[in-house]
Amino acid sequence: MTRSRVVALLVLVAPALLGAAPSPAAAQDTAHAGLALTPPMGWNSWNHFGCNVSEQLIKETADAMASSGMRDAGYRYVVIDDCWQVARDQNGTIVADSTRFPHGIKALADYVHGKGLQFGIYTDAGLKTCQGRPGTYDHEVQDAKTYAAWGVDYTKVDWCYADSLDAPTQYAKVSQAFRHSGRPIVLSLCEWGQNQPWLWAKGVGNLWRTTTDIEDTWQSMLDNLEVSSQYSAAAGPGHWNDPDMLEVGNGGMTLDEYRAHFSLWAIMAAPLIAGNDLRDMSDDIRDILERAIAREPATRVAAGAIAHTVSGANHVQGGIARDKYPERVSTLELRLGAETAHAVAAMRMTRAQANDVVKELASRYVADIPRAPLGKTFRELYDLERVRPVDEYMDVYRKMK
């Protein structure tokens, strides 16, 4: 990261996460009305397994998601990334690897659905996938109908082998094909933020990558956080910024760093797509992925406060659970040289419960600290009754963007 940027204290509570119904305009902006009204939660094979995917792995992962508590915590999608496909048949239909997926994708989707979960798959908007498998270019309608017939609920659409294509035009073509596939399918656009999707992808996809691929390192996580957090105004019901999948549990960071990683993704209202081996998950990792999600049905809330961006952060202290809501709150402290930033993620909480958390944050950490650009205190910038920043602050913050 080349610079450190100080921003005003911001507490984010996305209206959709509070259970508010989206406006008609917001619903029309989704690729399929009613999809991804909150940031998607699930699992994807790539970060841990790469090309080593198989029918057995996906079934065992679905089993683990159902039995470990993750499904009950809100995780829904089981997504196969690249390398499931090998060719096209004489009719142009995409063909799965029959060795790795001997019973076919439709049977696998049925198995995942039988676990009370939803099934996701991967393709590429270009000529080939990133691993050289057949892309969807010039087969958009055919592939969309094939996936719909298989029972696919979520499709990640990559951007390799697409240098000659225009991203807004090509992704719109893919989106149109999926709209008419006969099945509601969440579309995850993955062109790494190269073409500023936050400016045009609303109404094309349900989420779009804002960053390069994440790596299982503290610095990579910070880099993606720094980039994606700049575009918060573009996110909302049915259209979310995606700073890439979670690396929690893959071994490259400490437990405290993983707690920070998870909490900050929740604070940004980012999709929570796990990328570890769910079949062999320690209690500590399971606690991170599930702890901030309440087990009982309740309104899902993502509330957070960040005093500074985390450029140059050299220490993190995380996982301090508030006594009153031990399974719903994750707070962390980021030390930025001489400065310290605090953040809290609260999920599946009512307005009153989230209000309690915000009040504690205000009283413990930042209640009387003046903040740019208004030079006011936290209490003056934040409406504790509505659990959101005051309108004056939001107007200035949007102009800063």
mmCIF file of C-alpha atoms in Angstrom:
data_model
loop_
_atom_site.group_PDB
_atom_site.id
_atom_site.type_symbol
_atom_site.label_atom_id
_atom_site.label_comp_id
_atom_site.label_asym_id
_atom_site.label_seq_id
_atom_site.Cartn_x
_atom_site.Cartn_y
_atom_site.Cartn_z
ATOM 1 C CA MET A 1 0.000 0.000 0.000
ATOM 2 C CA THR A 2 1.499 3.288 -1.060
ATOM 3 C CA ARG A 3 -0.346 5.730 1.142
ATOM 4 C CA SER A 4 -2.115 6.136 4.450
ATOM 5 C CA ARG A 5 -5.457 7.890 4.344
ATOM 6 C CA VAL A 6 -7.267 9.261 7.399
ATOM 7 C CA VAL A 7 -11.041 9.303 7.120
ATOM 8 C CA ALA A 8 -13.820 10.462 9.359
ATOM 9 C CA LEU A 9 -15.277 8.021 11.843
ATOM 10 C CA LEU A 10 -17.940 6.057 10.006
ATOM 11 C CA VAL A 11 -20.540 3.720 11.412
ATOM 12 C CA LEU A 12 -22.177 1.599 8.710
ATOM 13 C CA VAL A 13 -25.578 0.037 9.069
ATOM 14 C CA ALA A 14 -26.896 -1.012 5.664
ATOM 15 C CA PRO A 15 -30.694 -0.579 5.554
ATOM 16 C CA ALA A 16 -31.187 -3.951 3.894
ATOM 17 C CA LEU A 17 -29.304 -5.603 6.728
ATOM 18 C CA LEU A 18 -31.758 -4.088 9.175
ATOM 19 C CA GLY A 19 -34.551 -5.908 7.412
ATOM 20 C CA ALA A 20 -35.964 -2.864 5.630
ATOM 21 C CA ALA A 21 -37.696 -3.706 2.393
ATOM 22 C CA PRO A 22 -35.809 -2.441 -0.673
ATOM 23 C CA SER A 23 -37.436 0.279 -2.724
ATOM 24 C CA PRO A 24 -38.990 -0.712 -6.065
ATOM 25 C CA ALA A 25 -36.119 1.042 -7.820
ATOM 26 C CA ALA A 26 -33.586 -0.971 -5.838
ATOM 27 C CA ALA A 27 -35.361 -4.210 -6.677
ATOM 28 C CA GLN A 28 -35.363 -3.357 -10.376
ATOM 29 C CA ASP A 29 -31.623 -2.747 -10.245
ATOM 30 C CA THR A 30 -30.874 -6.354 -9.295
ATOM 31 C CA ALA A 31 -30.060 -8.902 -11.963
ATOM 32 C CA HIS A 32 -33.094 -10.808 -10.648
ATOM 33 C CA ALA A 33 -35.443 -8.957 -8.303
ATOM 34 C CA GLY A 34 -35.188 -10.318 -4.780
ATOM 35 C CA LEU A 35 -31.706 -11.821 -5.086
ATOM 36 C CA ALA A 36 -28.811 -10.973 -2.763
ATOM 37 C CA LEU A 37 -30.750 -8.390 -0.776
ATOM 38 C CA THR A 38 -28.092 -8.962 1.882
ATOM 39 C CA PRO A 39 -24.451 -9.774 1.051
ATOM 40 C CA PRO A 40 -24.169 -13.446 0.015
ATOM 41 C CA MET A 41 -22.674 -15.903 2.485
ATOM 42 C CA GLY A 42 -21.217 -19.254 1.538
ATOM 43 C CA TRP A 43 -18.080 -21.147 0.556
ATOM 44 C CA ASN A 44 -15.900 -21.264 -2.572
ATOM 45 C CA SER A 45 -13.310 -23.885 -3.459
ATOM 46 C CA TRP A 46 -10.568 -21.720 -4.973
ATOM 47 C CA ASN A 47 -8.627 -20.219 -2.055
ATOM 48 C CA HIS A 48 -7.808 -23.575 -0.474
ATOM 49 C CA PHE A 49 -8.165 -26.168 -3.219
ATOM 50 C CA GLY A 50 -7.446 -24.353 -6.489
ATOM 51 C CA CYS A 51 -8.004 -26.769 -9.375
ATOM 52 C CA ASN A 52 -8.195 -29.805 -7.099
ATOM 53 C CA VAL A 53 -11.991 -29.977 -7.103
ATOM 54 C CA SER A 54 -14.228 -33.024 -7.272
ATOM 55 C CA GLU A 55 -17.722 -34.320 -6.626
ATOM 56 C CA GLN A 56 -16.519 -35.897 -3.387
ATOM 57 C CA LEU A 57 -15.011 -32.626 -2.132
ATOM 58 C CA ILE A 58 -18.192 -30.656 -2.815
ATOM 59 C CA LYS A 59 -20.408 -33.274 -1.166
ATOM 60 C CA GLU A 60 -18.175 -33.453 1.903
ATOM 61 C CA THR A 61 -18.072 -29.663 2.092
ATOM 62 C CA ALA A 62 -21.862 -29.453 1.917
ATOM 63 C CA ASP A 63 -22.048 -32.083 4.664
ATOM 64 C CA ALA A 64 -19.635 -30.077 6.800
ATOM 65 C CA MET A 65 -21.459 -26.798 6.214
ATOM 66 C CA ALA A 66 -24.723 -28.402 7.294
ATOM 67 C CA SER A 67 -23.328 -30.206 10.347
ATOM 68 C CA SER A 68 -20.855 -27.614 11.662
ATOM 69 C CA GLY A 69 -23.425 -24.901 12.298
ATOM 70 C CA MET A 70 -22.420 -22.740 9.345
ATOM 71 C CA ARG A 71 -25.669 -23.323 7.499
ATOM 72 C CA ASP A 72 -27.634 -22.330 10.589
ATOM 73 C CA ALA A 73 -25.388 -19.291 10.958
ATOM 74 C CA GLY A 74 -26.448 -18.019 7.540
ATOM 75 C CA TYR A 75 -23.968 -19.543 5.081
ATOM 76 C CA ARG A 76 -25.915 -20.753 2.049
ATOM 77 C CA TYR A 77 -23.881 -21.141 -1.141
ATOM 78 C CA VAL A 78 -21.496 -23.991 -1.945
ATOM 79 C CA VAL A 79 -19.568 -22.818 -5.012
ATOM 80 C CA ILE A 80 -17.220 -24.786 -7.293
ATOM 81 C CA ASP A 81 -14.634 -22.456 -8.780
ATOM 82 C CA ASP A 82 -12.516 -23.137 -11.884
ATOM 83 C CA CYS A 83 -11.533 -26.564 -13.283
ATOM 84 C CA TRP A 84 -14.838 -28.429 -13.101
ATOM 85 C CA GLN A 85 -15.292 -28.141 -16.895
ATOM 86 C CA VAL A 86 -13.140 -29.670 -19.644
ATOM 87 C CA ALA A 87 -14.728 -29.094 -23.075
ATOM 88 C CA ARG A 88 -17.864 -28.522 -25.139
ATOM 89 C CA ASP A 89 -19.729 -31.304 -26.885
ATOM 90 C CA GLN A 90 -20.715 -31.332 -30.562
ATOM 91 C CA ASN A 91 -23.729 -29.152 -29.764
ATOM 92 C CA GLY A 92 -21.650 -26.603 -27.893
ATOM 93 C CA THR A 93 -22.900 -27.624 -24.443
ATOM 94 C CA ILE A 94 -20.361 -27.248 -21.648
ATOM 95 C CA VAL A 95 -19.035 -30.602 -20.394
ATOM 96 C CA ALA A 96 -17.934 -31.370 -16.822
ATOM 97 C CA ASP A 97 -14.874 -33.476 -16.017
ATOM 98 C CA SER A 98 -16.406 -36.958 -15.891
ATOM 99 C CA THR A 99 -13.517 -38.327 -13.835
ATOM 100 C CA ARG A 100 -13.836 -35.755 -11.076
ATOM 101 C CA PHE A 101 -17.616 -35.417 -11.350
ATOM 102 C CA PRO A 102 -18.775 -38.908 -12.374
ATOM 103 C CA HIS A 103 -22.472 -38.300 -11.680
ATOM 104 C CA GLY A 104 -22.597 -34.906 -13.368
ATOM 105 C CA ILE A 105 -23.308 -31.418 -12.099
ATOM 106 C CA LYS A 106 -27.096 -31.770 -11.926
ATOM 107 C CA ALA A 107 -26.830 -34.666 -9.476
ATOM 108 C CA LEU A 108 -24.305 -32.725 -7.419
ATOM 109 C CA ALA A 109 -26.568 -29.661 -7.274
ATOM 110 C CA ASP A 110 -29.417 -31.901 -6.139
ATOM 111 C CA TYR A 111 -27.223 -33.271 -3.348
ATOM 112 C CA VAL A 112 -26.310 -29.775 -2.153
ATOM 113 C CA HIS A 113 -29.956 -28.695 -2.267
ATOM 114 C CA GLY A 114 -30.819 -31.758 -0.223
ATOM 115 C CA LYS A 115 -28.634 -30.373 2.563
ATOM 116 C CA GLY A 116 -30.715 -27.204 2.695
ATOM 117 C CA LEU A 117 -28.019 -25.262 0.821
ATOM 118 C CA GLN A 118 -27.668 -23.591 -2.562
ATOM 119 C CA PHE A 119 -25.317 -24.540 -5.359
ATOM 120 C CA GLY A 120 -22.865 -22.318 -7.210
ATOM 121 C CA ILE A 121 -20.597 -22.706 -10.204
ATOM 122 C CA TYR A 122 -17.872 -20.810 -12.080
ATOM 123 C CA THR A 123 -17.422 -19.561 -15.618
ATOM 124 C CA ASP A 124 -15.552 -16.817 -17.479
ATOM 125 C CA ALA A 125 -16.882 -14.026 -19.673
ATOM 126 C CA GLY A 126 -13.930 -14.467 -22.039
ATOM 127 C CA LEU A 127 -12.798 -17.152 -24.444
ATOM 128 C CA LYS A 128 -11.283 -19.317 -21.695
ATOM 129 C CA THR A 129 -11.317 -19.521 -17.924
ATOM 130 C CA CYS A 130 -8.248 -18.455 -15.967
ATOM 131 C CA GLN A 131 -7.086 -22.073 -15.979
ATOM 132 C CA GLY A 132 -7.626 -22.475 -19.721
ATOM 133 C CA ARG A 133 -10.995 -24.249 -19.652
ATOM 134 C CA PRO A 134 -13.852 -23.208 -21.994
ATOM 135 C CA GLY A 135 -15.184 -19.716 -21.298
ATOM 136 C CA THR A 136 -18.746 -18.561 -21.889
ATOM 137 C CA TYR A 137 -17.955 -16.086 -24.682
ATOM 138 C CA ASP A 138 -20.319 -16.627 -27.627
ATOM 139 C CA HIS A 139 -22.148 -19.299 -25.565
ATOM 140 C CA GLU A 140 -23.774 -16.993 -23.015
ATOM 141 C CA VAL A 141 -27.398 -18.006 -23.620
ATOM 142 C CA GLN A 142 -26.581 -21.694 -23.982
ATOM 143 C CA ASP A 143 -24.534 -21.775 -20.774
ATOM 144 C CA ALA A 144 -27.111 -19.813 -18.772
ATOM 145 C CA LYS A 145 -29.850 -22.259 -19.788
ATOM 146 C CA THR A 146 -27.577 -25.220 -19.035
ATOM 147 C CA TYR A 147 -26.789 -23.939 -15.555
ATOM 148 C CA ALA A 148 -30.459 -23.230 -14.910
ATOM 149 C CA ALA A 149 -31.369 -26.777 -15.954
ATOM 150 C CA TRP A 150 -28.713 -28.125 -13.601
ATOM 151 C CA GLY A 151 -30.192 -26.198 -10.662
ATOM 152 C CA VAL A 152 -27.411 -23.618 -10.256
ATOM 153 C CA ASP A 153 -28.230 -20.783 -7.820
ATOM 154 C CA TYR A 154 -25.036 -18.704 -8.014
ATOM 155 C CA THR A 155 -22.487 -18.142 -10.781
ATOM 156 C CA LYS A 156 -19.087 -16.500 -10.509
ATOM 157 C CA VAL A 157 -18.093 -14.946 -13.857
ATOM 158 C CA ASP A 158 -14.349 -14.311 -14.248
ATOM 159 C CA TRP A 159 -12.525 -12.061 -16.763
ATOM 160 C CA CYS A 160 -9.551 -14.001 -18.132
ATOM 161 C CA TYR A 161 -8.836 -14.207 -21.876
ATOM 162 C CA ALA A 162 -11.002 -11.126 -22.379
ATOM 163 C CA ASP A 163 -8.467 -8.455 -23.308
ATOM 164 C CA SER A 164 -10.251 -7.597 -26.558
ATOM 165 C CA LEU A 165 -13.668 -7.283 -24.897
ATOM 166 C CA ASP A 166 -15.411 -4.338 -23.269
ATOM 167 C CA ALA A 167 -16.326 -5.311 -19.713
ATOM 168 C CA PRO A 168 -19.629 -3.408 -19.344
ATOM 169 C CA THR A 169 -20.826 -4.671 -22.732
ATOM 170 C CA GLN A 170 -19.793 -8.291 -22.265
ATOM 171 C CA TYR A 171 -21.049 -8.590 -18.692
ATOM 172 C CA ALA A 172 -24.360 -7.036 -19.743
ATOM 173 C CA LYS A 173 -24.610 -9.760 -22.394
ATOM 174 C CA VAL A 174 -23.965 -12.437 -19.770
ATOM 175 C CA SER A 175 -26.461 -10.830 -17.404
ATOM 176 C CA GLN A 176 -29.148 -10.693 -20.057
ATOM 177 C CA ALA A 177 -28.650 -14.377 -20.799
ATOM 178 C CA PHE A 178 -29.066 -15.269 -17.127
ATOM 179 C CA ARG A 179 -32.153 -13.066 -16.804
ATOM 180 C CA HIS A 180 -33.821 -15.229 -19.433
ATOM 181 C CA SER A 181 -32.461 -18.575 -18.234
ATOM 182 C CA GLY A 182 -35.671 -19.538 -16.470
ATOM 183 C CA ARG A 183 -34.071 -19.641 -13.023
ATOM 184 C CA PRO A 184 -33.039 -16.900 -10.544
ATOM 185 C CA ILE A 185 -29.222 -17.063 -10.339
ATOM 186 C CA VAL A 186 -27.008 -14.715 -8.328
ATOM 187 C CA LEU A 187 -24.297 -13.244 -10.571
ATOM 188 C CA SER A 188 -20.847 -12.579 -9.104
ATOM 189 C CA LEU A 189 -18.720 -10.487 -11.500
ATOM 190 C CA CYS A 190 -14.975 -10.923 -11.153
ATOM 191 C CA GLU A 191 -12.982 -8.490 -13.287
ATOM 192 C CA TRP A 192 -10.852 -7.414 -10.295
ATOM 193 C CA GLY A 193 -12.027 -3.796 -10.348
ATOM 194 C CA GLN A 194 -10.052 -3.051 -13.496
ATOM 195 C CA ASN A 195 -13.028 -1.441 -15.248
ATOM 196 C CA GLN A 196 -14.581 0.337 -12.261
ATOM 197 C CA PRO A 197 -17.628 -1.927 -11.921
ATOM 198 C CA TRP A 198 -18.968 0.122 -9.019
ATOM 199 C CA LEU A 199 -19.935 2.684 -11.687
ATOM 200 C CA TRP A 200 -21.850 0.374 -14.053
ATOM 201 C CA ALA A 201 -22.425 -3.121 -12.605
ATOM 202 C CA LYS A 202 -25.498 -2.281 -10.510
ATOM 203 C CA GLY A 203 -28.303 -3.994 -12.387
ATOM 204 C CA VAL A 204 -25.829 -6.215 -14.245
ATOM 205 C CA GLY A 205 -24.555 -8.388 -11.403
ATOM 206 C CA ASN A 206 -25.400 -8.847 -7.745
ATOM 207 C CA LEU A 207 -21.809 -8.410 -6.601
ATOM 208 C CA TRP A 208 -18.615 -7.316 -8.274
ATOM 209 C CA ARG A 209 -14.966 -7.589 -7.384
ATOM 210 C CA THR A 210 -13.351 -4.292 -6.467
ATOM 211 C CA THR A 211 -9.830 -5.659 -6.007
ATOM 212 C CA THR A 212 -7.126 -7.987 -7.192
ATOM 213 C CA ASP A 213 -7.121 -11.555 -5.850
ATOM 214 C CA ILE A 214 -6.651 -11.754 -2.111
ATOM 215 C CA GLU A 215 -3.726 -13.704 -0.652
ATOM 216 C CA ASP A 216 -3.562 -15.346 2.748
ATOM 217 C CA THR A 217 -1.456 -12.544 4.264
ATOM 218 C CA TRP A 218 -2.166 -9.606 6.546
ATOM 219 C CA GLN A 219 -0.869 -7.099 4.013
ATOM 220 C CA SER A 220 -2.981 -8.472 1.166
ATOM 221 C CA MET A 221 -6.079 -8.277 3.353
ATOM 222 C CA LEU A 222 -5.263 -4.651 4.230
ATOM 223 C CA ASP A 223 -4.659 -3.785 0.583
ATOM 224 C CA ASN A 224 -8.055 -5.136 -0.465
ATOM 225 C CA LEU A 225 -9.745 -3.425 2.475
ATOM 226 C CA GLU A 226 -8.173 -0.086 1.553
ATOM 227 C CA VAL A 227 -9.346 -0.326 -2.052
ATOM 228 C CA SER A 228 -12.852 -1.695 -1.553
ATOM 229 C CA SER A 229 -13.790 0.629 1.309
ATOM 230 C CA GLN A 230 -13.537 3.606 -1.055
ATOM 231 C CA TYR A 231 -16.681 2.550 -2.927
ATOM 232 C CA SER A 232 -19.161 1.973 -0.116
ATOM 233 C CA ALA A 233 -21.731 4.296 -1.701
ATOM 234 C CA ALA A 234 -22.149 1.826 -4.599
ATOM 235 C CA ALA A 235 -23.286 -1.049 -2.386
ATOM 236 C CA GLY A 236 -26.831 -1.875 -1.395
ATOM 237 C CA PRO A 237 -29.592 -4.493 -1.618
ATOM 238 C CA GLY A 238 -28.884 -6.685 -4.634
ATOM 239 C CA HIS A 239 -25.587 -5.033 -5.557
ATOM 240 C CA TRP A 240 -22.504 -5.398 -3.365
ATOM 241 C CA ASN A 241 -18.806 -4.542 -3.461
ATOM 242 C CA ASP A 242 -16.684 -7.695 -3.244
ATOM 243 C CA PRO A 243 -13.136 -7.367 -1.843
ATOM 244 C CA ASP A 244 -12.682 -11.102 -2.573
ATOM 245 C CA MET A 245 -13.293 -14.229 -0.549
ATOM 246 C CA LEU A 246 -12.289 -14.868 3.041
ATOM 247 C CA GLU A 247 -8.935 -16.467 3.808
ATOM 248 C CA VAL A 248 -9.932 -17.324 7.389
ATOM 249 C CA GLY A 249 -8.474 -20.700 8.348
ATOM 250 C CA ASN A 250 -6.014 -21.178 5.499
ATOM 251 C CA GLY A 251 -2.952 -20.790 7.721
ATOM 252 C CA GLY A 252 -1.221 -17.629 6.547
ATOM 253 C CA MET A 253 -2.401 -15.291 9.325
ATOM 254 C CA THR A 254 -2.724 -15.439 13.079
ATOM 255 C CA LEU A 255 -6.052 -16.024 14.796
ATOM 256 C CA ASP A 256 -6.230 -12.361 15.780
ATOM 257 C CA GLU A 257 -5.582 -11.339 12.195
ATOM 258 C CA TYR A 258 -8.284 -13.710 10.973
ATOM 259 C CA ARG A 259 -10.708 -12.211 13.499
ATOM 260 C CA ALA A 260 -9.879 -8.770 12.135
ATOM 261 C CA HIS A 261 -10.226 -9.990 8.540
ATOM 262 C CA PHE A 262 -13.690 -11.457 9.173
ATOM 263 C CA SER A 263 -14.881 -8.469 11.205
ATOM 264 C CA LEU A 264 -13.743 -5.902 8.658
ATOM 265 C CA TRP A 265 -15.423 -7.783 5.797
ATOM 266 C CA ALA A 266 -18.646 -7.807 7.826
ATOM 267 C CA ILE A 267 -18.280 -4.102 8.587
ATOM 268 C CA MET A 268 -17.942 -3.334 4.871
ATOM 269 C CA ALA A 269 -21.112 -5.349 4.143
ATOM 270 C CA ALA A 270 -18.915 -7.510 1.924
ATOM 271 C CA PRO A 271 -19.978 -10.995 0.862
ATOM 272 C CA LEU A 272 -18.805 -13.544 3.423
ATOM 273 C CA ILE A 273 -17.543 -16.400 1.246
ATOM 274 C CA ALA A 274 -15.378 -18.783 3.252
ATOM 275 C CA GLY A 275 -12.421 -20.352 1.453
ATOM 276 C CA ASN A 276 -10.964 -22.837 3.931
ATOM 277 C CA ASP A 277 -11.351 -26.605 4.288
ATOM 278 C CA LEU A 278 -14.631 -26.893 6.194
ATOM 279 C CA ARG A 279 -14.083 -30.616 6.685
ATOM 280 C CA ASP A 280 -11.024 -30.041 8.862
ATOM 281 C CA MET A 281 -11.711 -26.829 10.751
ATOM 282 C CA SER A 282 -10.447 -26.050 14.237
ATOM 283 C CA ASP A 283 -12.796 -24.793 16.919
ATOM 284 C CA ASP A 284 -11.031 -21.417 16.823
ATOM 285 C CA ILE A 285 -11.643 -21.003 13.094
ATOM 286 C CA ARG A 286 -15.239 -22.178 13.396
ATOM 287 C CA ASP A 287 -15.689 -19.666 16.206
ATOM 288 C CA ILE A 288 -14.478 -16.827 13.964
ATOM 289 C CA LEU A 289 -16.731 -17.807 11.063
ATOM 290 C CA GLU A 290 -19.794 -18.433 13.212
ATOM 291 C CA ARG A 291 -19.399 -16.450 16.410
ATOM 292 C CA ALA A 292 -20.673 -13.113 15.129
ATOM 293 C CA ILE A 293 -23.796 -14.719 13.700
ATOM 294 C CA ALA A 294 -26.646 -15.340 16.126
ATOM 295 C CA ARG A 295 -28.207 -18.791 15.970
ATOM 296 C CA GLU A 296 -31.808 -17.681 16.537
ATOM 297 C CA PRO A 297 -33.782 -15.938 13.757
ATOM 298 C CA ALA A 298 -33.300 -12.169 14.006
ATOM 299 C CA THR A 299 -32.626 -9.172 11.835
ATOM 300 C CA ARG A 300 -29.178 -9.222 10.297
ATOM 301 C CA VAL A 301 -27.152 -6.133 11.113
ATOM 302 C CA ALA A 302 -23.650 -5.144 10.117
ATOM 303 C CA ALA A 303 -22.596 -2.224 12.290
ATOM 304 C CA GLY A 304 -19.074 -0.928 12.550
ATOM 305 C CA ALA A 305 -16.834 1.993 13.254
ATOM 306 C CA ILE A 306 -13.424 2.676 11.738
ATOM 307 C CA ALA A 307 -11.492 5.735 12.873
ATOM 308 C CA HIS A 308 -8.820 5.455 10.205
ATOM 309 C CA THR A 309 -8.038 3.275 7.272
ATOM 310 C CA VAL A 310 -5.641 0.540 8.252
ATOM 311 C CA SER A 311 -2.704 1.475 6.049
ATOM 312 C CA GLY A 312 0.486 0.650 7.896
ATOM 313 C CA ALA A 313 -1.243 -1.193 10.710
ATOM 314 C CA ASN A 314 1.376 -3.228 12.553
ATOM 315 C CA HIS A 315 -0.642 -4.860 15.266
ATOM 316 C CA VAL A 316 -4.124 -6.198 15.711
ATOM 317 C CA GLN A 317 -5.917 -7.310 18.839
ATOM 318 C CA GLY A 318 -9.224 -8.993 18.140
ATOM 319 C CA GLY A 319 -12.036 -11.171 19.341
ATOM 320 C CA ILE A 320 -13.128 -9.146 22.369
ATOM 321 C CA ALA A 321 -16.734 -10.283 22.721
ATOM 322 C CA ARG A 322 -19.177 -8.003 24.498
ATOM 323 C CA ASP A 323 -20.550 -9.794 27.577
ATOM 324 C CA LYS A 324 -24.174 -9.005 26.820
ATOM 325 C CA TYR A 325 -24.049 -10.519 23.292
ATOM 326 C CA PRO A 326 -21.181 -13.029 23.422
ATOM 327 C CA GLU A 327 -22.134 -14.809 20.184
ATOM 328 C CA ARG A 328 -23.042 -11.752 18.146
ATOM 329 C CA VAL A 329 -20.290 -9.193 18.565
ATOM 330 C CA SER A 330 -16.688 -9.152 17.415
ATOM 331 C CA THR A 331 -14.572 -6.085 18.161
ATOM 332 C CA LEU A 332 -11.007 -5.386 17.225
ATOM 333 C CA GLU A 333 -8.291 -2.838 17.760
ATOM 334 C CA LEU A 334 -5.850 -1.773 15.056
ATOM 335 C CA ARG A 335 -2.728 0.101 16.060
ATOM 336 C CA LEU A 336 -1.514 2.446 13.370
ATOM 337 C CA GLY A 337 1.849 3.581 14.678
ATOM 338 C CA ALA A 338 0.948 6.249 17.217
ATOM 339 C CA GLU A 339 -2.745 6.014 16.318
ATOM 340 C CA THR A 340 -5.275 3.366 17.276
ATOM 341 C CA ALA A 341 -8.442 2.464 15.385
ATOM 342 C CA HIS A 342 -11.318 0.439 16.779
ATOM 343 C CA ALA A 343 -13.965 -1.522 14.934
ATOM 344 C CA VAL A 344 -16.936 -3.619 15.874
ATOM 345 C CA ALA A 345 -18.970 -6.059 13.829
ATOM 346 C CA ALA A 346 -22.428 -6.997 15.063
ATOM 347 C CA MET A 347 -24.522 -9.448 13.075
ATOM 348 C CA ARG A 348 -28.076 -10.806 13.263
ATOM 349 C CA MET A 349 -29.085 -8.296 15.900
ATOM 350 C CA THR A 350 -32.153 -6.141 16.372
ATOM 351 C CA ARG A 351 -31.920 -2.352 16.163
ATOM 352 C CA ALA A 352 -32.021 -2.103 19.957
ATOM 353 C CA GLN A 353 -29.184 -4.624 20.359
ATOM 354 C CA ALA A 354 -27.083 -2.922 17.685
ATOM 355 C CA ASN A 355 -27.774 0.394 19.399
ATOM 356 C CA ASP A 356 -26.361 -0.984 22.644
ATOM 357 C CA VAL A 357 -23.190 -2.032 20.846
ATOM 358 C CA VAL A 358 -22.745 1.355 19.197
ATOM 359 C CA LYS A 359 -23.342 3.165 22.488
ATOM 360 C CA GLU A 360 -20.676 1.054 24.166
ATOM 361 C CA LEU A 361 -18.255 1.739 21.341
ATOM 362 C CA ALA A 362 -18.943 5.451 21.689
ATOM 363 C CA SER A 363 -18.449 5.481 25.436
ATOM 364 C CA ARG A 364 -15.389 3.227 25.514
ATOM 365 C CA TYR A 365 -13.390 4.444 22.569
ATOM 366 C CA VAL A 366 -14.280 7.518 20.582
ATOM 367 C CA ALA A 367 -17.055 9.484 22.259
ATOM 368 C CA ASP A 368 -15.255 12.811 22.521
ATOM 369 C CA ILE A 369 -12.693 12.614 19.707
ATOM 370 C CA PRO A 370 -13.194 15.272 16.998
ATOM 371 C CA ARG A 371 -13.282 13.825 13.504
ATOM 372 C CA ALA A 372 -12.719 15.309 10.058
ATOM 373 C CA PRO A 373 -14.336 16.604 7.934
ATOM 374 C CA LEU A 374 -16.881 18.226 10.246
ATOM 375 C CA GLY A 375 -14.682 18.558 13.315
ATOM 376 C CA LYS A 376 -17.440 17.099 15.459
ATOM 377 C CA THR A 377 -17.562 14.366 18.047
ATOM 378 C CA PHE A 378 -18.833 10.866 17.462
ATOM 379 C CA ARG A 379 -22.054 11.594 19.336
ATOM 380 C CA GLU A 380 -22.685 14.568 17.068
ATOM 381 C CA LEU A 381 -22.003 12.548 13.909
ATOM 382 C CA TYR A 382 -24.071 9.498 14.814
ATOM 383 C CA ASP A 383 -27.816 9.157 15.327
ATOM 384 C CA LEU A 384 -28.144 6.536 18.060
ATOM 385 C CA GLU A 385 -31.907 6.324 17.638
ATOM 386 C CA ARG A 386 -31.767 5.500 13.920
ATOM 387 C CA VAL A 387 -28.475 3.597 14.263
ATOM 388 C CA ARG A 388 -26.836 5.457 11.385
ATOM 389 C CA PRO A 389 -24.654 8.503 10.732
ATOM 390 C CA VAL A 390 -26.459 11.838 10.692
ATOM 391 C CA ASP A 391 -27.549 13.133 7.282
ATOM 392 C CA GLU A 392 -25.079 16.028 7.429
ATOM 393 C CA TYR A 393 -22.190 13.634 7.848
ATOM 394 C CA MET A 394 -23.365 11.309 5.082
ATOM 395 C CA ASP A 395 -23.679 14.246 2.668
ATOM 396 C CA VAL A 396 -20.087 15.279 3.327
ATOM 397 C CA TYR A 397 -18.825 11.698 3.225
ATOM 398 C CA ARG A 398 -20.413 11.070 -0.180
ATOM 399 C CA LYS A 399 -18.740 14.198 -1.532
ATOM 400 C CA MET A 400 -15.395 12.890 -0.258
ATOM 401 C CA LYS A 401 -15.912 9.793 -2.387
#
